[in-house]
């Protein structure tokens, strides 16, 4: 319990510091930085949904709450900004598209599965579960920080090469994520694959291509936002690095790799797949001589 409480305080302290930094060049509505207002939305929504989530011991709405938080944050930023520029509007649209697609996909998946095994134990422990929902709010804010800084900024810059490069990165990442998710969904629909691991399509070149796609698309958002940042706002460029760290070390790759070892660790075919296939970046297979 104490560890969870300390972590919650630390998360809020770090998020608060980033909110102050990102507010430096933000417009005010009327006396509060619009950036700070948007930064708080994810936390508020996650805490509100946490209450029935803990009472009814359900995790079904965790991912959906995250997506709604993304959409709410950029929508509030766009609506309240007195002079939203084209760059900010484009970022809003890109985040809206990603959040709508991923949120609906994850919500439908957990409803069909009946549960998300990541939450089986933690949802029975109040402070641990509250920490998880608090981290969800932090995930939304820190992930979107660079984009929100650009959307809420007083600084306007001509659209140029940074926008083109960022959109290309976003399209590439979004496409990889969508294709990988669809390939895995089709694989799981086949009853014969219920106890198997996927090695086809993009999954033949990366063990986690969907996470690679997500990292690339958020890098694209940061690239688009870059020209409008001033002073301490440059700290918001932590966004894509934060996504990378969480997906690799905390919630995504780490948990799935541990789960894979538990399920198929004794399977020689799985060990060969691990040895010959890139963890994240889609790459050609390593040869048997390298295994």
XYZ file of N, CA and C in Angstrom:
873
model
N 0.825 -1.204 0.000
C 0.000 0.000 0.000
C 0.866 1.263 0.000
N 1.859 1.335 0.887
C 2.712 2.513 0.995
C 3.452 2.777 -0.306
N 3.932 1.708 -0.936
C 4.654 1.852 -2.202
C 3.752 2.451 -3.269
N 2.505 2.001 -3.323
C 1.559 2.519 -4.313
C 1.273 3.989 -4.062
N 1.092 4.372 -2.785
C 0.808 5.767 -2.447
C 1.979 6.666 -2.831
N 3.183 6.227 -2.514
C 4.382 7.001 -2.857
C 4.499 7.167 -4.371
N 4.211 6.091 -5.095
C 4.289 6.145 -6.557
C 3.254 7.097 -7.134
N 2.048 7.082 -6.578
C 1.002 8.003 -7.028
C 1.456 9.448 -6.841
N 2.018 9.746 -5.662
C 2.504 11.103 -5.387
C 3.613 11.477 -6.369
N 4.518 10.541 -6.638
C 5.623 10.806 -7.564
C 5.105 11.071 -8.977
N 4.136 10.280 -9.413
C 3.553 10.453 -10.748
C 2.894 11.824 -10.873
N 2.155 12.226 -9.837
C 1.486 13.527 -9.872
C 2.497 14.669 -9.819
N 3.584 14.474 -9.068
C 4.624 15.500 -8.986
C 5.294 15.697 -10.349
N 5.653 14.606 -10.993
C 6.306 14.686 -12.316
C 5.351 15.286 -13.344
N 4.106 14.826 -13.327
C 3.118 15.333 -14.277
C 2.861 16.815 -14.049
N 2.828 17.219 -12.757
C 2.633 18.630 -12.443
C 3.772 19.491 -12.957
N 4.992 18.990 -12.819
C 6.141 19.727 -13.326
C 6.089 19.896 -14.831
N 5.687 18.825 -15.530
C 5.585 18.901 -16.987
C 4.439 19.830 -17.395
N 3.372 19.847 -16.603
C 2.252 20.741 -16.891
C 2.676 22.200 -16.785
N 3.504 22.510 -15.790
C 4.017 23.873 -15.629
C 4.919 24.239 -16.808
N 5.793 23.309 -17.196
C 6.710 23.570 -18.311
C 5.941 23.780 -19.615
N 4.955 22.924 -19.867
C 4.199 23.024 -21.102
C 3.295 24.229 -21.169
N 3.005 24.825 -20.010
C 2.111 25.991 -19.964
C 2.813 27.295 -20.309
N 4.139 27.249 -20.444
C 4.898 28.484 -20.637
C 4.418 29.281 -21.850
N 4.183 28.607 -22.949
C 3.776 29.323 -24.158
C 2.315 29.145 -24.490
N 1.525 28.703 -23.511
C 0.115 28.407 -23.754
C -0.757 29.653 -23.688
N -1.879 29.618 -24.406
C -2.889 30.659 -24.256
C -3.584 30.451 -22.909
N -4.245 31.489 -22.402
C -4.916 31.413 -21.109
C -6.432 31.468 -21.287
N -7.150 30.673 -20.478
C -8.602 30.609 -20.562
C -9.210 30.626 -19.161
N -9.718 31.720 -18.619
C -9.250 33.067 -18.974
C -7.942 33.416 -18.264
N -7.781 32.841 -17.016
C -6.538 33.107 -16.284
C -5.732 31.847 -16.029
N -6.188 30.745 -16.582
C -5.510 29.463 -16.409
C -4.952 29.019 -17.756
N -3.701 28.535 -17.803
C -3.152 28.063 -19.084
C -4.008 26.929 -19.655
N -4.360 27.046 -20.917
C -5.166 26.013 -21.559
C -4.443 24.668 -21.526
N -3.126 24.689 -21.623
C -2.339 23.460 -21.559
C -2.572 22.743 -20.234
N -2.571 23.489 -19.131
C -2.766 22.895 -17.806
C -4.167 22.309 -17.670
N -5.155 22.993 -18.231
C -6.530 22.484 -18.193
C -6.602 21.131 -18.898
N -6.020 21.068 -20.084
C -6.035 19.820 -20.866
C -5.230 18.719 -20.171
N -4.158 19.107 -19.488
C -3.327 18.121 -18.787
C -4.099 17.418 -17.693
N -5.054 18.097 -17.085
C -5.798 17.529 -15.955
C -6.942 16.622 -16.384
N -7.381 16.722 -17.615
C -8.575 15.997 -18.068
C -8.418 14.486 -17.945
N -7.279 13.951 -18.387
C -7.061 12.509 -18.323
C -7.108 11.979 -16.899
N -6.493 12.703 -15.987
C -6.497 12.275 -14.581
C -7.920 12.277 -14.020
N -8.651 13.358 -14.267
C -10.006 13.468 -13.731
C -10.899 12.343 -14.239
N -10.858 12.085 -15.538
C -11.705 11.036 -16.114
C -11.319 9.653 -15.588
N -10.028 9.391 -15.464
C -9.588 8.082 -14.960
C -10.000 7.886 -13.500
N -9.882 8.924 -12.700
C -10.272 8.792 -11.292
C -11.778 8.591 -11.150
N -12.555 9.270 -12.002
C -14.009 9.123 -11.944
C -14.437 7.699 -12.308
N -13.838 7.138 -13.339
C -14.216 5.796 -13.777
C -13.627 4.734 -12.852
N -12.523 5.066 -12.175
C -11.936 4.131 -11.220
C -12.938 3.742 -10.135
N -13.762 4.683 -9.701
C -14.683 4.430 -8.585
C -15.617 3.258 -8.884
N -16.410 3.291 -9.976
C -17.242 2.103 -10.264
C -16.398 0.898 -10.677
N -15.216 1.162 -11.281
C -14.349 0.059 -11.676
C -13.909 -0.778 -10.489
N -13.583 -0.107 -9.376
C -13.173 -0.836 -8.177
C -14.378 -1.457 -7.478
N -15.463 -0.718 -7.405
C -16.656 -1.226 -6.728
C -17.154 -2.508 -7.389
N -17.198 -2.504 -8.722
C -17.720 -3.664 -9.453
C -16.615 -4.604 -9.937
N -15.367 -4.317 -9.534
C -14.231 -5.175 -9.869
C -14.161 -5.476 -11.370
N -14.151 -4.424 -12.159
C -14.080 -4.590 -13.605
C -13.003 -3.685 -14.198
N -12.348 -4.191 -15.209
C -11.337 -3.436 -15.941
C -11.783 -3.159 -17.369
N -13.048 -3.499 -17.677
C -13.531 -3.425 -19.049
C -13.453 -2.018 -19.650
N -13.481 -0.991 -18.795
C -13.555 0.371 -19.315
C -12.246 1.136 -19.169
N -11.175 0.420 -18.827
C -9.888 1.093 -18.636
C -9.361 1.666 -19.951
N -9.225 0.837 -20.971
C -8.700 1.309 -22.256
C -9.643 2.309 -22.909
N -10.952 2.077 -22.767
C -11.925 3.001 -23.342
C -11.822 4.372 -22.673
N -11.615 4.380 -21.356
C -11.448 5.642 -20.634
C -10.219 6.386 -21.139
N -9.154 5.643 -21.410
C -7.954 6.267 -21.947
C -8.227 6.953 -23.277
N -8.909 6.260 -24.177
C -9.202 6.833 -25.488
C -10.110 8.051 -25.390
N -11.125 7.971 -24.528
C -12.013 9.118 -24.317
C -11.228 10.300 -23.758
N -10.254 10.015 -22.895
C -9.428 11.077 -22.323
C -8.595 11.774 -23.400
N -8.016 10.992 -24.309
C -7.266 11.587 -25.422
C -8.165 12.503 -26.233
N -9.338 11.988 -26.589
C -10.264 12.752 -27.425
C -10.747 14.003 -26.699
N -11.089 13.857 -25.419
C -11.565 14.999 -24.636
C -10.489 16.073 -24.518
N -9.237 15.662 -24.302
C -8.139 16.621 -24.126
C -7.954 17.486 -25.366
N -7.866 16.851 -26.529
C -7.626 17.635 -27.752
C -8.867 18.405 -28.173
N -10.047 17.865 -27.865
C -11.282 18.581 -28.203
C -11.410 19.856 -27.390
N -11.156 19.751 -26.086
C -11.194 20.943 -25.219
C -10.157 21.962 -25.686
N -8.962 21.485 -26.036
C -7.907 22.391 -26.505
C -8.341 23.127 -27.767
N -8.969 22.398 -28.695
C -9.388 23.005 -29.957
C -10.542 23.978 -29.769
N -11.491 23.601 -28.909
C -12.682 24.432 -28.708
C -12.360 25.714 -27.945
N -11.504 25.616 -26.939
C -11.222 26.764 -26.090
C -10.122 27.681 -26.626
N -9.349 27.190 -27.597
C -8.300 28.048 -28.155
C -8.944 29.174 -28.959
N -8.612 30.427 -28.662
C -9.257 31.550 -29.366
C -8.837 31.694 -30.821
N -7.708 31.079 -31.182
C -7.228 31.238 -32.563
C -6.437 30.002 -32.989
N -7.108 28.868 -33.041
C -6.443 27.609 -33.382
C -5.889 27.674 -34.801
N -4.606 27.351 -34.956
C -3.986 27.404 -36.278
C -4.066 26.042 -36.966
N -3.742 25.966 -38.262
C -3.845 24.701 -39.003
C -3.005 23.578 -38.395
N -1.813 23.891 -37.878
C -0.961 22.866 -37.283
C -1.670 22.218 -36.089
N -2.230 23.051 -35.224
C -2.943 22.533 -34.069
C -4.146 21.698 -34.480
N -4.857 22.143 -35.498
C -6.031 21.402 -35.972
C -5.619 20.034 -36.509
N -4.534 19.990 -37.258
C -4.052 18.720 -37.826
C -3.674 17.745 -36.711
N -2.983 18.233 -35.696
C -2.613 17.376 -34.570
C -3.859 16.834 -33.877
N -4.856 17.694 -33.679
C -6.122 17.255 -33.075
C -6.739 16.115 -33.870
N -6.788 16.265 -35.177
C -7.394 15.250 -36.043
C -6.626 13.934 -35.971
N -5.296 13.998 -36.001
C -4.480 12.783 -35.960
C -4.669 12.026 -34.648
N -4.668 12.760 -33.534
C -4.863 12.118 -32.229
C -6.280 11.561 -32.112
N -7.260 12.292 -32.624
C -8.656 11.837 -32.591
C -8.812 10.527 -33.368
N -8.235 10.449 -34.552
C -8.328 9.238 -35.372
C -7.686 8.053 -34.650
N -6.470 8.262 -34.139
C -5.769 7.167 -33.453
C -6.539 6.693 -32.235
N -6.981 7.626 -31.389
C -7.657 7.266 -30.141
C -8.985 6.559 -30.414
N -9.727 7.016 -31.407
C -11.013 6.391 -31.743
C -10.808 4.959 -32.219
N -9.839 4.759 -33.087
C -9.568 3.425 -33.624
C -9.080 2.470 -32.550
N -8.077 2.889 -31.789
C -7.487 1.994 -30.800
C -8.444 1.750 -29.636
N -9.134 2.775 -29.195
C -10.046 2.616 -28.072
C -11.163 1.635 -28.372
N -11.781 1.765 -29.548
C -12.858 0.844 -29.920
C -12.320 -0.568 -30.101
N -11.129 -0.688 -30.670
C -10.520 -2.004 -30.883
C -10.257 -2.711 -29.552
N -9.653 -2.006 -28.602
C -9.327 -2.614 -27.311
C -10.581 -2.909 -26.487
N -11.575 -2.021 -26.560
C -12.808 -2.229 -25.805
C -13.545 -3.471 -26.297
N -13.650 -3.603 -27.613
C -14.321 -4.778 -28.184
C -13.554 -6.051 -27.841
N -12.221 -5.968 -27.875
C -11.404 -7.147 -27.587
C -11.582 -7.625 -26.152
N -11.550 -6.695 -25.191
C -11.676 -7.115 -23.795
C -13.091 -7.591 -23.494
N -14.094 -7.032 -24.179
C -15.469 -7.489 -23.989
C -15.641 -8.921 -24.492
N -15.030 -9.218 -25.639
C -15.114 -10.567 -26.183
C -14.360 -11.562 -25.308
N -13.197 -11.135 -24.805
C -12.384 -12.027 -23.971
C -12.986 -12.202 -22.584
N -13.752 -11.215 -22.136
C -14.372 -11.293 -20.823
C -13.516 -10.725 -19.716
N -12.218 -10.553 -19.990
C -11.317 -10.004 -18.981
C -10.000 -9.603 -19.617
N -9.257 -8.796 -18.883
C -7.888 -8.454 -19.257
C -7.013 -9.010 -18.146
N -6.237 -10.044 -18.444
C -5.498 -10.756 -17.407
C -4.485 -9.897 -16.664
N -4.126 -8.750 -17.231
C -3.202 -7.854 -16.537
C -3.790 -7.348 -15.225
N -5.124 -7.293 -15.147
C -5.785 -6.678 -14.002
C -6.317 -7.680 -12.989
N -6.144 -8.964 -13.235
C -6.767 -9.993 -12.397
C -6.483 -9.797 -10.914
N -5.222 -9.587 -10.573
C -4.860 -9.433 -9.165
C -4.994 -8.003 -8.683
N -4.498 -7.054 -9.476
C -4.414 -5.675 -9.003
C -5.780 -5.041 -8.735
N -6.822 -5.472 -9.450
C -8.117 -4.826 -9.270
C -8.763 -5.153 -7.918
N -8.195 -6.094 -7.196
C -8.716 -6.435 -5.870
C -8.040 -5.621 -4.770
N -7.022 -4.854 -5.118
C -6.253 -4.076 -4.138
C -6.442 -2.587 -4.426
N -7.107 -1.880 -3.502
C -7.533 -0.494 -3.730
C -6.403 0.401 -4.209
N -5.330 0.513 -3.436
C -4.261 1.461 -3.769
C -3.505 1.050 -5.022
N -3.322 -0.249 -5.215
C -2.641 -0.715 -6.428
C -3.481 -0.419 -7.662
N -4.789 -0.600 -7.512
C -5.683 -0.344 -8.638
C -5.789 1.159 -8.902
N -5.838 1.962 -7.828
C -5.864 3.416 -7.991
C -4.594 3.894 -8.679
N -3.466 3.298 -8.334
C -2.210 3.643 -8.989
C -2.298 3.370 -10.485
N -2.880 2.236 -10.839
C -3.003 1.874 -12.253
C -3.832 2.906 -13.015
N -4.939 3.337 -12.426
C -5.779 4.344 -13.080
C -5.098 5.710 -13.095
N -4.325 6.011 -12.070
C -3.566 7.268 -12.063
C -2.508 7.251 -13.162
N -1.858 6.104 -13.319
C -0.879 5.958 -14.397
C -1.555 6.091 -15.759
N -2.818 5.653 -15.841
C -3.561 5.828 -17.082
C -3.729 7.295 -17.421
N -4.042 8.111 -16.396
C -4.154 9.542 -16.623
C -2.831 10.164 -17.016
N -1.762 9.709 -16.373
C -0.421 10.212 -16.704
C -0.025 9.801 -18.114
N -0.379 8.555 -18.464
C -0.078 8.067 -19.816
C -0.703 9.004 -20.855
N -1.967 9.353 -20.672
C -2.664 10.225 -21.621
C -1.981 11.584 -21.701
N -1.717 12.188 -20.546
C -1.140 13.529 -20.540
C 0.267 13.558 -21.126
N 1.150 12.697 -20.608
C 2.549 12.767 -21.046
C 2.685 12.350 -22.507
N 1.885 11.391 -22.946
C 1.929 10.975 -24.346
C 1.540 12.115 -25.279
N 0.535 12.881 -24.881
C 0.044 13.957 -25.743
C 0.714 15.294 -25.466
N 1.645 15.345 -24.511
C 2.198 16.627 -24.054
C 2.731 17.493 -25.190
N 3.534 16.921 -26.074
C 4.093 17.706 -27.179
C 2.980 18.201 -28.103
N 2.054 17.305 -28.410
C 0.940 17.695 -29.261
C 0.086 18.768 -28.620
N -0.211 18.614 -27.321
C -1.012 19.615 -26.616
C -0.294 20.965 -26.547
N 1.026 20.924 -26.384
C 1.794 22.173 -26.339
C 1.631 22.938 -27.649
N 1.632 22.220 -28.763
C 1.466 22.869 -30.065
C 0.032 23.351 -30.272
N -0.945 22.541 -29.863
C -2.351 22.902 -30.051
C -2.703 24.145 -29.243
N -2.214 24.222 -28.002
C -2.577 25.322 -27.100
C -1.623 26.513 -27.188
N -0.657 26.442 -28.064
C 0.400 27.450 -28.113
C -0.074 28.810 -28.623
N 0.553 29.875 -28.102
C 0.359 31.219 -28.628
C 1.211 31.433 -29.876
N 2.216 30.567 -30.055
C 3.162 30.704 -31.163
C 2.629 30.003 -32.407
N 2.629 30.702 -33.528
C 2.208 30.110 -34.787
C 3.350 30.189 -35.787
N 3.605 29.081 -36.440
C 4.681 29.010 -37.420
C 4.118 28.526 -38.759
N 4.740 28.924 -39.869
C 4.287 28.443 -41.183
C 4.424 26.918 -41.271
N 3.492 26.298 -41.956
C 3.585 24.857 -42.168
C 4.730 24.591 -43.138
N 5.556 23.584 -42.818
C 6.710 23.322 -43.665
C 7.147 21.880 -43.595
N 8.451 21.658 -43.704
C 9.008 20.316 -43.788
C 8.741 19.499 -42.531
N 8.683 20.172 -41.360
C 8.425 19.448 -40.119
C 7.037 18.815 -40.148
N 6.080 19.529 -40.719
C 4.720 18.996 -40.826
C 4.689 17.800 -41.768
N 5.333 17.928 -42.908
C 5.347 16.837 -43.891
C 6.013 15.596 -43.299
N 7.179 15.786 -42.674
C 7.898 14.661 -42.082
C 7.074 14.013 -40.976
N 6.457 14.837 -40.130
C 5.662 14.308 -39.032
C 4.458 13.519 -39.508
N 3.782 14.027 -40.527
C 2.612 13.308 -41.059
C 3.028 11.984 -41.676
N 4.161 11.968 -42.381
C 4.645 10.719 -42.972
C 4.962 9.694 -41.881
N 5.586 10.137 -40.804
C 5.871 9.238 -39.684
C 4.575 8.727 -39.063
N 3.614 9.630 -38.878
C 2.339 9.230 -38.273
C 1.611 8.209 -39.144
N 1.544 8.469 -40.433
C 0.859 7.540 -41.349
C 1.542 6.184 -41.336
N 2.878 6.188 -41.340
C 3.624 4.931 -41.308
C 3.335 4.161 -40.024
N 3.435 4.840 -38.892
C 3.197 4.183 -37.612
C 1.766 3.705 -37.463
N 0.816 4.542 -37.839
C -0.600 4.175 -37.728
C -0.909 2.965 -38.605
N -0.369 2.954 -39.817
C -0.613 1.831 -40.737
C -0.055 0.531 -40.178
N 1.163 0.585 -39.647
C 1.779 -0.614 -39.077
C 0.955 -1.129 -37.900
N 0.522 -0.226 -37.026
C -0.265 -0.635 -35.865
C -1.584 -1.282 -36.272
N -2.283 -0.663 -37.206
C -3.581 -1.194 -37.648
C -3.415 -2.547 -38.322
N -2.444 -2.664 -39.221
C -2.223 -3.926 -39.940
C -1.856 -5.039 -38.961
N -0.951 -4.734 -38.031
C -0.527 -5.744 -37.048
C -1.706 -6.204 -36.189
N -2.518 -5.265 -35.735
C -3.673 -5.617 -34.903
C -4.662 -6.484 -35.679
N -4.901 -6.154 -36.927
C -5.843 -6.926 -37.740
C -5.312 -8.327 -38.014
N -4.016 -8.421 -38.274
C -3.426 -9.738 -38.511
C -3.554 -10.626 -37.283
N -3.322 -10.063 -36.109
C -3.415 -10.857 -34.883
C -4.863 -11.215 -34.569
N -5.785 -10.306 -34.868
C -7.207 -10.584 -34.635
C -7.671 -11.745 -35.508
N -7.289 -11.727 -36.777
C -7.660 -12.831 -37.689
C -7.040 -14.143 -37.217
N -5.797 -14.066 -36.751
C -5.108 -15.263 -36.264
C -5.851 -15.868 -35.086
N -6.296 -15.026 -34.161
C -6.969 -15.511 -32.961
C -8.375 -16.046 -33.248
N -8.986 -15.597 -34.344
C -10.334 -16.066 -34.668
C -10.347 -17.544 -35.057
N -9.224 -18.051 -35.515
C -9.129 -19.458 -35.892
C -8.978 -20.300 -34.628
N -9.952 -21.170 -34.331
C -9.895 -21.991 -33.114
C -8.615 -22.822 -33.005
N -8.042 -23.199 -34.138
C -6.824 -23.995 -34.129
C -5.628 -23.224 -33.583
N -5.742 -21.896 -33.536
C -4.633 -21.065 -33.058
C -4.778 -20.646 -31.604
N -5.770 -21.209 -30.912
C -6.056 -20.778 -29.540
C -4.867 -20.949 -28.601
N -4.023 -21.946 -28.865
C -2.871 -22.195 -28.007
C -1.555 -21.924 -28.720
N -1.633 -21.240 -29.869
C -0.435 -20.976 -30.655
C -0.045 -19.498 -30.591
N 1.178 -19.196 -30.982
C 1.651 -17.814 -31.061
C 1.782 -17.436 -32.530
N 1.535 -16.160 -32.837
C 1.516 -15.709 -34.221
C 2.929 -15.465 -34.744
N 3.179 -15.943 -35.971
C 4.488 -15.738 -36.605
C 4.323 -15.320 -38.064
N 3.134 -14.884 -38.433
C 2.850 -14.542 -39.826
C 2.691 -13.039 -40.002
N 2.719 -12.594 -41.267
C 2.567 -11.175 -41.563
C 3.682 -10.351 -40.950
N 3.342 -9.200 -40.402
C 4.337 -8.345 -39.758
C 4.974 -9.030 -38.562
N 4.245 -9.980 -37.975
C 4.735 -10.695 -36.795
C 5.863 -11.669 -37.147
N 6.114 -11.844 -38.436
C 7.246 -12.652 -38.879
C 8.548 -11.860 -38.786
N 8.423 -10.526 -38.737
C 9.599 -9.660 -38.735
C 9.793 -8.922 -37.410
N 8.766 -8.926 -36.577
C 8.837 -8.276 -35.266
C 7.910 -9.014 -34.310
N 8.348 -9.159 -33.072
C 7.503 -9.820 -32.078
C 6.419 -8.889 -31.547
N 6.610 -7.575 -31.785
C 5.624 -6.605 -31.310
C 5.494 -5.446 -32.309
N 5.077 -5.721 -33.541
C 5.011 -4.663 -34.559
C 3.980 -3.586 -34.245
N 2.909 -3.955 -33.530
C 1.892 -2.952 -33.185
C 2.470 -1.875 -32.267
N 3.321 -2.278 -31.331
C 3.940 -1.295 -30.438
C 4.948 -0.424 -31.185
N 5.646 -1.008 -32.135
C 6.565 -0.220 -32.959
C 5.793 0.855 -33.711
N 4.643 0.476 -34.266
C 3.822 1.442 -34.983
C 3.368 2.580 -34.097
N 2.981 2.255 -32.868
C 2.518 3.292 -31.951
C 3.638 4.257 -31.587
N 4.824 3.747 -31.390
C 5.971 4.612 -31.073
C 6.243 5.567 -32.230
N 6.204 5.059 -33.457
C 6.501 5.878 -34.628
C 5.456 6.974 -34.829
N 4.185 6.643 -34.606
C 3.153 7.658 -34.835
C 3.242 8.794 -33.806
N 3.603 8.462 -32.555
C 3.761 9.519 -31.558
C 5.027 10.333 -31.811
N 6.036 9.712 -32.384
C 7.210 10.468 -32.810
C 6.801 11.477 -33.884
N 5.893 11.050 -34.772
C 5.390 11.947 -35.807
C 4.675 13.156 -35.220
N 3.861 12.937 -34.191
C 3.170 14.044 -33.532
C 4.181 15.035 -32.947
N 5.227 14.520 -32.298
C 6.248 15.385 -31.701
C 6.979 16.191 -32.765
N 7.245 15.580 -33.906
C 7.926 16.273 -35.002
C 7.053 17.413 -35.528
N 5.767 17.171 -35.686
C 4.853 18.226 -36.140
C 4.829 19.384 -35.145
N 4.834 19.037 -33.851
C 4.729 20.059 -32.809
C 6.006 20.877 -32.641
N 7.140 20.312 -32.959
C 8.449 20.888 -32.643
C 8.611 22.373 -32.985
N 8.237 22.837 -34.176
C 8.518 24.245 -34.530
C 7.826 25.275 -33.646
N 6.750 24.899 -32.949
C 5.999 25.880 -32.155
C 6.463 25.950 -30.701
N 7.323 25.039 -30.280
C 7.724 24.971 -28.883
C 8.694 26.095 -28.531
N 8.551 26.599 -27.294
C 9.440 27.659 -26.822
C 9.849 27.358 -25.379
N 11.055 27.757 -25.000
C 11.508 27.651 -23.621
C 11.339 26.268 -23.017
N 10.708 26.257 -21.844
C 10.523 25.006 -21.120
C 9.602 24.029 -21.840
N 8.860 24.493 -22.831
C 7.973 23.599 -23.577
C 8.737 22.479 -24.285
N 10.017 22.689 -24.511
C 10.792 21.644 -25.174
C 10.843 20.366 -24.333
N 10.562 20.478 -23.035
C 10.503 19.288 -22.194
C 9.367 18.358 -22.604
N 8.359 18.898 -23.281
C 7.247 18.053 -23.707
C 7.664 17.072 -24.804
N 8.827 17.279 -25.371
C 9.322 16.334 -26.381
C 9.675 14.987 -25.762
N 9.513 14.890 -24.451
C 9.683 13.601 -23.782
C 8.606 12.621 -24.229
N 7.527 13.116 -24.826
C 6.371 12.277 -25.181
C 6.724 10.973 -25.892
N 7.391 10.991 -27.053
C 7.667 9.720 -27.726
C 8.631 8.822 -26.958
N 9.537 9.430 -26.185
C 10.458 8.627 -25.380
C 9.713 7.966 -24.216
N 8.745 8.686 -23.667
C 7.897 8.140 -22.605
C 7.102 6.953 -23.119
N 6.512 7.093 -24.301
C 5.753 5.995 -24.909
C 6.653 4.791 -25.129
N 7.845 5.037 -25.648
C 8.790 3.956 -25.905
C 9.161 3.218 -24.626
N 9.471 3.983 -23.577
C 9.855 3.384 -22.301
C 8.720 2.536 -21.721
N 7.518 3.082 -21.702
C 6.398 2.340 -21.118
C 6.076 1.084 -21.910
N 6.061 1.193 -23.239
C 5.697 0.037 -24.052
C 6.751 -1.067 -23.996
N 7.999 -0.691 -23.803
C 9.061 -1.702 -23.785
C 9.323 -2.234 -22.372
N 9.362 -1.338 -21.397
C 9.815 -1.725 -20.063
C 8.703 -1.943 -19.033
N 7.516 -1.392 -19.264
C 6.495 -1.439 -18.229
C 5.278 -2.277 -18.622
N 4.529 -1.835 -19.609
C 3.211 -2.427 -19.826
C 3.096 -3.359 -21.017
N 3.837 -3.119 -22.069
C 3.621 -3.854 -23.299
C 4.531 -5.035 -23.515
N 5.687 -4.763 -24.095
C 6.630 -5.819 -24.445
C 7.012 -6.664 -23.234
N 7.326 -6.029 -22.135
C 7.777 -6.746 -20.935
C 6.744 -7.772 -20.473
N 5.498 -7.349 -20.336
C 4.455 -8.251 -19.845
C 4.169 -9.379 -20.824
N 4.133 -9.046 -22.112
C 3.832 -10.072 -23.115
C 4.969 -11.076 -23.255
N 6.197 -10.596 -23.145
C 7.333 -11.516 -23.224
C 7.332 -12.469 -22.027
N 7.023 -11.936 -20.851
C 6.953 -12.790 -19.662
C 5.812 -13.795 -19.791
N 4.674 -13.344 -20.309
C 3.549 -14.246 -20.512
C 3.850 -15.314 -21.546
N 4.565 -14.926 -22.601
C 4.936 -15.883 -23.639
C 5.852 -16.974 -23.111
N 6.778 -16.597 -22.260
C 7.676 -17.590 -21.666
C 6.913 -18.576 -20.790
N 5.912 -18.079 -20.081
C 5.111 -18.962 -19.235
C 4.302 -19.953 -20.068
N 3.799 -19.497 -21.202
C 2.921 -20.349 -22.021
C 3.700 -21.271 -22.953
N 4.749 -20.746 -23.583
C 5.438 -21.515 -24.618
C 6.938 -21.658 -24.375
N 7.384 -21.355 -23.156
C 8.819 -21.370 -22.879
C 9.499 -22.698 -23.156
N 8.763 -23.800 -23.074
C 9.339 -25.124 -23.313
C 9.202 -25.569 -24.761
N 8.626 -24.720 -25.587
C 8.411 -25.066 -26.994
C 9.634 -24.631 -27.815
N 10.360 -25.570 -28.431
C 11.543 -25.217 -29.229
C 11.218 -24.238 -30.358
N 10.014 -24.359 -30.938
C 9.623 -23.460 -32.021
C 9.516 -22.015 -31.512
N 9.025 -21.862 -30.296
C 8.899 -20.525 -29.716
C 10.277 -19.948 -29.413
N 11.163 -20.774 -28.879
C 12.517 -20.310 -28.591
C 13.248 -19.914 -29.878
N 12.987 -20.633 -30.953
C 13.584 -20.274 -32.241
C 13.019 -18.946 -32.743
N 11.704 -18.764 -32.551
C 11.057 -17.511 -32.942
C 11.673 -16.337 -32.193
N 11.898 -16.514 -30.884
C 12.522 -15.459 -30.093
C 13.931 -15.150 -30.582
N 14.653 -16.192 -30.921
C 16.060 -16.035 -31.285
C 16.249 -15.427 -32.672
N 15.282 -15.630 -33.555
C 15.449 -15.188 -34.941
C 14.643 -13.950 -35.298
N 13.787 -13.481 -34.397
C 12.871 -12.391 -34.710
C 13.151 -11.169 -33.847
N 13.207 -9.998 -34.481
C 13.438 -8.743 -33.777
C 12.351 -8.514 -32.725
N 12.745 -7.950 -31.603
C 11.784 -7.682 -30.529
C 10.771 -6.626 -30.950
N 11.225 -5.538 -31.558
C 10.345 -4.401 -31.821
C 10.351 -3.953 -33.280
N 11.499 -3.530 -33.777
C 11.598 -2.993 -35.139
C 11.490 -4.135 -36.148
N 10.555 -4.050 -37.102
C 10.454 -5.098 -38.127
C 11.747 -5.198 -38.936
N 12.404 -6.363 -38.859
C 13.669 -6.598 -39.546
C 13.660 -7.991 -40.146
N 14.522 -8.235 -41.157
C 14.631 -9.600 -41.691
C 15.041 -10.577 -40.603
N 14.671 -11.819 -40.789
C 15.003 -12.859 -39.817
C 16.513 -12.986 -39.659
N 16.931 -13.213 -38.416
C 18.341 -13.554 -38.190
C 18.560 -15.007 -38.616
N 19.744 -15.282 -39.158
C 20.024 -16.631 -39.650
C 20.227 -17.600 -38.506
N 20.108 -18.898 -38.822
C 20.299 -19.926 -37.805
C 21.689 -19.891 -37.191
N 22.654 -19.415 -37.996
C 24.015 -19.359 -37.496
C 24.160 -18.316 -36.389
N 23.231 -17.332 -36.372
C 23.276 -16.282 -35.371
C 22.502 -16.647 -34.130
N 21.714 -17.727 -34.205
C 20.867 -18.136 -33.094
C 21.704 -18.778 -32.003
